[in-house]
Short mmCIF file of C-alpha atoms in Angstrom, two decimals:
data_model
loop_
_atom_site.label_atom_id
_atom_site.label_comp_id
_atom_site.label_asym_id
_atom_site.label_seq_id
_atom_site.Cartn_x
_atom_site.Cartn_y
_atom_site.Cartn_z
CA ASP A 1356 109.31 76.22 95.55
CA SER A 1357 105.75 77.73 95.49
CA GLY A 1358 105.41 77.18 99.28
CA VAL A 1359 102.16 75.13 98.82
CA THR A 1360 103.22 71.32 100.33
CA GLN A 1361 101.39 68.31 98.85
CA THR A 1362 101.55 64.84 100.59
CA PRO A 1363 102.34 62.18 99.61
CA LYS A 1364 103.96 62.65 96.01
CA HIS A 1365 102.87 59.28 94.90
CA LEU A 1366 99.82 57.06 96.29
CA ILE A 1367 99.34 53.31 94.86
CA THR A 1368 96.20 51.56 96.30
CA ALA A 1369 93.65 48.94 95.13
CA THR A 1370 89.99 49.68 93.80
CA GLY A 1371 87.36 50.34 96.36
CA GLN A 1372 89.89 51.79 98.81
CA ARG A 1373 89.89 55.13 100.68
CA VAL A 1374 92.98 57.65 100.15
CA THR A 1375 93.59 61.09 101.78
CA LEU A 1376 95.34 63.76 100.32
CA ARG A 1377 96.96 66.77 102.29
CA CYS A 1378 97.90 70.19 101.26
CA SER A 1379 99.55 73.00 103.31
CA PRO A 1380 98.83 76.05 101.80
CA ARG A 1381 101.34 78.94 101.77
CA SER A 1382 101.65 81.06 104.50
CA GLY A 1383 98.44 83.60 104.80
CA ASP A 1384 96.62 82.39 102.14
CA LEU A 1385 93.36 81.61 103.15
CA SER A 1386 91.99 80.02 99.84
CA VAL A 1387 92.51 76.62 98.69
CA TYR A 1388 91.51 75.07 95.80
CA TRP A 1389 91.59 71.07 94.57
CA TYR A 1390 92.27 70.14 90.69
CA GLN A 1391 92.44 66.64 89.27
CA GLN A 1392 94.61 66.50 86.29
CA SER A 1393 93.97 63.37 83.98
CA LEU A 1394 95.57 62.38 80.94
CA ASP A 1395 94.22 64.33 78.06
CA GLN A 1396 91.04 65.68 80.35
CA GLY A 1397 93.00 69.15 81.36
CA LEU A 1398 92.65 70.64 84.50
CA GLN A 1399 89.56 69.84 86.41
CA PHE A 1400 88.40 72.29 89.19
CA LEU A 1401 86.83 69.97 92.12
CA ILE A 1402 86.59 72.20 95.12
CA GLN A 1403 87.60 75.48 97.06
CA TYR A 1404 87.50 76.43 100.36
CA TYR A 1405 88.09 80.06 101.81
CA ASN A 1406 89.25 80.10 105.32
CA GLY A 1407 87.39 76.54 106.48
CA GLU A 1408 84.42 77.20 104.32
CA GLU A 1409 83.17 75.89 101.16
CA ARG A 1410 83.12 78.53 98.60
CA ALA A 1411 82.88 76.68 95.50
CA LYS A 1412 82.47 73.23 93.79
CA GLY A 1413 83.15 71.79 90.59
CA ASN A 1414 83.13 68.46 88.75
CA ILE A 1415 83.73 66.62 92.27
CA LEU A 1416 82.25 63.28 92.23
CA GLU A 1417 79.92 62.44 95.19
CA ARG A 1418 82.44 59.66 96.27
CA PHE A 1419 85.04 62.69 96.90
CA SER A 1420 84.92 64.96 99.93
CA ALA A 1421 87.28 67.78 101.14
CA GLN A 1422 87.73 69.89 104.05
CA GLN A 1423 89.94 72.87 105.23
CA PHE A 1424 90.98 72.92 108.84
CA PRO A 1425 91.41 75.66 111.29
CA ASP A 1426 95.30 75.95 110.97
CA LEU A 1427 94.08 76.48 106.83
CA HIS A 1428 95.07 73.15 106.01
CA SER A 1429 93.28 70.91 103.33
CA GLU A 1430 92.22 67.49 102.84
CA LEU A 1431 90.75 65.88 100.02
CA ASN A 1432 89.42 62.27 100.68
CA LEU A 1433 88.76 59.68 97.96
CA SER A 1434 86.49 57.11 98.24
CA SER A 1435 85.29 53.76 97.00
CA LEU A 1436 88.09 54.23 94.14
CA GLU A 1437 87.80 53.46 90.53
CA LEU A 1438 90.60 52.64 88.24
CA GLY A 1439 89.36 56.06 86.47
CA ASP A 1440 90.46 58.06 89.54
CA SER A 1441 93.92 57.57 88.89
CA ALA A 1442 95.47 61.15 88.05
CA LEU A 1443 97.31 63.81 89.43
CA TYR A 1444 95.59 65.70 92.07
CA PHE A 1445 96.57 69.40 92.61
CA CYS A 1446 96.25 71.58 95.32
CA ALA A 1447 96.92 75.83 94.99
CA SER A 1448 96.58 78.43 97.15
CA SER A 1449 95.65 82.37 96.87
CA VAL A 1450 95.54 84.88 99.21
CA ARG A 1451 92.52 86.93 99.23
CA GLY A 1452 92.14 90.29 97.27
CA SER A 1453 92.31 91.17 93.68
CA GLY A 1454 95.08 90.35 91.38
CA THR A 1455 96.50 87.63 93.30
CA GLU A 1456 97.67 84.32 91.57
CA ALA A 1457 97.22 80.51 92.70
CA PHE A 1458 100.71 79.13 94.01
CA PHE A 1459 100.04 75.28 92.84
CA GLY A 1460 102.04 72.44 94.83
CA GLN A 1461 103.71 69.72 93.20
CA GLY A 1462 100.99 67.39 93.01
CA THR A 1463 99.60 63.71 94.55
CA ARG A 1464 100.11 61.29 91.68
CA LEU A 1465 97.34 58.73 92.52
CA THR A 1466 97.38 55.30 90.70
CA VAL A 1467 94.71 52.87 91.31
CA VAL A 1468 94.95 49.19 90.39
CA GLY B 62 80.03 82.78 85.82
CA ASP B 63 83.51 83.50 84.97
CA SER B 64 85.02 81.38 82.30
CA VAL B 65 88.38 81.02 80.22
CA THR B 66 88.51 79.80 76.64
CA GLN B 67 91.79 79.20 74.94
CA MET B 68 92.57 77.47 71.73
CA GLU B 69 92.82 73.37 71.89
CA GLY B 70 96.14 71.78 71.18
CA PRO B 71 98.49 70.17 70.55
CA VAL B 72 100.55 72.93 68.93
CA THR B 73 103.79 72.16 66.99
CA LEU B 74 106.23 74.50 65.78
CA SER B 75 109.66 74.77 64.85
CA GLU B 76 112.51 75.95 66.80
CA GLU B 77 112.62 79.87 66.65
CA ALA B 78 109.08 80.04 64.96
CA PHE B 79 106.55 82.56 66.55
CA LEU B 80 104.01 81.60 68.75
CA THR B 81 100.67 82.82 69.32
CA ILE B 82 98.38 80.99 72.17
CA ASN B 83 94.52 82.68 71.76
CA CYS B 84 92.86 83.28 75.50
CA THR B 85 89.51 84.96 76.05
CA TYR B 86 87.42 85.34 79.24
CA THR B 87 84.29 85.90 80.57
CA ALA B 88 83.91 87.90 83.80
CA THR B 89 81.71 89.30 85.86
CA GLY B 90 84.07 91.84 87.92
CA TYR B 91 87.30 93.09 87.11
CA PRO B 92 89.69 90.37 86.86
CA SER B 93 93.44 89.85 86.62
CA LEU B 94 94.75 87.31 84.45
CA PHE B 95 97.55 84.91 84.00
CA TRP B 96 99.47 82.58 82.11
CA TYR B 97 100.82 79.29 83.92
CA VAL B 98 103.18 77.02 82.56
CA GLN B 99 103.04 73.34 83.33
CA TYR B 100 106.40 71.41 82.39
CA PRO B 101 106.45 67.78 81.59
CA GLY B 102 106.08 65.96 85.27
CA GLU B 103 105.68 69.12 87.27
CA GLY B 104 103.20 71.23 89.00
CA LEU B 105 101.89 74.55 87.33
CA GLN B 106 103.95 77.53 87.58
CA LEU B 107 102.90 81.19 86.99
CA LEU B 108 104.43 82.17 83.65
CA LEU B 109 103.02 85.91 83.72
CA LYS B 110 100.22 88.25 85.19
CA ALA B 111 98.55 91.50 84.00
CA THR B 112 95.96 93.18 86.38
CA LYS B 113 93.95 95.93 84.88
CA ALA B 114 93.19 96.96 81.17
CA ASP B 115 96.27 97.46 78.84
CA ASP B 116 98.83 96.03 80.98
CA LYS B 117 101.44 93.86 79.60
CA GLY B 118 102.78 91.16 81.32
CA SER B 119 105.96 89.54 80.32
CA ASN B 120 108.84 86.65 81.21
CA LYS B 121 111.32 84.41 79.87
CA GLY B 122 110.35 85.99 76.33
CA PHE B 123 106.77 85.81 76.49
CA GLU B 124 104.42 88.62 76.49
CA ALA B 125 100.67 88.99 77.08
CA THR B 126 98.41 92.16 76.96
CA TYR B 127 95.38 92.86 79.01
CA ARG B 128 92.73 93.69 76.54
CA LYS B 129 89.52 94.57 78.00
CA GLU B 130 87.38 95.40 74.78
CA THR B 131 88.36 91.85 73.46
CA THR B 132 87.95 90.24 76.36
CA SER B 133 91.33 88.68 75.58
CA PHE B 134 94.81 88.06 76.90
CA HIS B 135 96.77 86.17 74.26
CA LEU B 136 100.46 84.71 74.90
CA GLU B 137 103.14 85.32 72.33
CA LYS B 138 106.52 84.38 72.10
CA GLY B 139 108.98 85.69 69.07
CA SER B 140 111.49 83.02 68.87
CA VAL B 141 110.13 79.57 70.49
CA GLN B 142 112.94 77.35 71.97
CA VAL B 143 112.88 73.20 72.72
CA SER B 144 112.63 74.29 76.32
CA ASP B 145 109.57 75.65 76.14
CA SER B 146 107.66 72.73 75.28
CA ALA B 147 105.08 72.54 77.83
CA VAL B 148 101.15 72.91 78.92
CA TYR B 149 100.31 76.60 79.15
CA PHE B 150 96.96 77.53 81.07
CA CYS B 151 95.37 80.53 80.58
CA ALA B 152 93.80 81.73 83.89
CA LEU B 153 91.54 84.85 85.54
CA SER B 154 91.09 85.43 89.37
CA ASP B 155 88.22 87.50 90.76
CA ARG B 156 86.33 87.89 93.34
CA GLY B 157 83.22 85.68 94.10
CA SER B 158 80.54 87.05 95.76
CA GLY B 159 81.34 87.11 99.52
CA GLY B 160 84.50 88.61 98.61
CA TYR B 161 86.40 85.63 98.41
CA GLN B 162 89.23 85.37 95.51
CA LYS B 163 88.19 82.44 92.63
CA VAL B 164 90.68 81.39 90.22
CA THR B 165 89.23 79.84 86.77
CA PHE B 166 91.28 78.04 84.57
CA GLY B 167 91.52 77.21 80.69
CA ILE B 168 91.88 73.57 79.31
CA GLY B 169 95.53 74.27 78.57
CA THR B 170 97.51 74.01 75.34
CA LYS B 171 100.02 71.69 74.59
CA LEU B 172 102.82 73.24 72.93
CA GLN B 173 105.53 71.30 71.13
CA VAL B 174 108.64 72.64 69.64
CA ILE B 175 110.83 70.71 67.51
CA PRO B 176 114.27 71.39 66.74
#
């Protein structure tokens, strides 16, 4: 158990809909990262938050947004969903400071039908 | 910016064969380096890490040495098993501007070990 909790584990929704994925980082971790993993696409970095502030953006679509709340949990909002958004979405967290690794949650499997 | 380059897979080996997965990096600071493993249907797990030059990380028979002069962190195992079949990700952790921690991953290398 990495200590990072993601909910829900599975999500099935229709095209055009909006969903929210939730991540609770490990206790004490200030950084939260979101990644998308599609078949044959590897791990695509979406966005990073540090202590409530956005710190880095990767290949995140404009239809997607995220935020980190004062209690450090984070939510990833996906709207106007398309079939191609079907993927595993991972959240990871890390502490501030050098030499620290990221700890991953088990992921949310999103299926858009 | 920081980047990690690792060999594209898939890599297919017979059981008990020697494994090398290459990884090189580019970083502005003095990063820590990691290998993560993702078994089928699971999330990523830390396999090993090294925090400074010449450090060797090791776990479950896997090893990787932090080579600053060649900016590399190649993963090796002397004798792979079927249970090692997974996707392996090389990653680095460095301080971004403002002092926050940033983690950068490679694309992942799929390893398939056949009996």
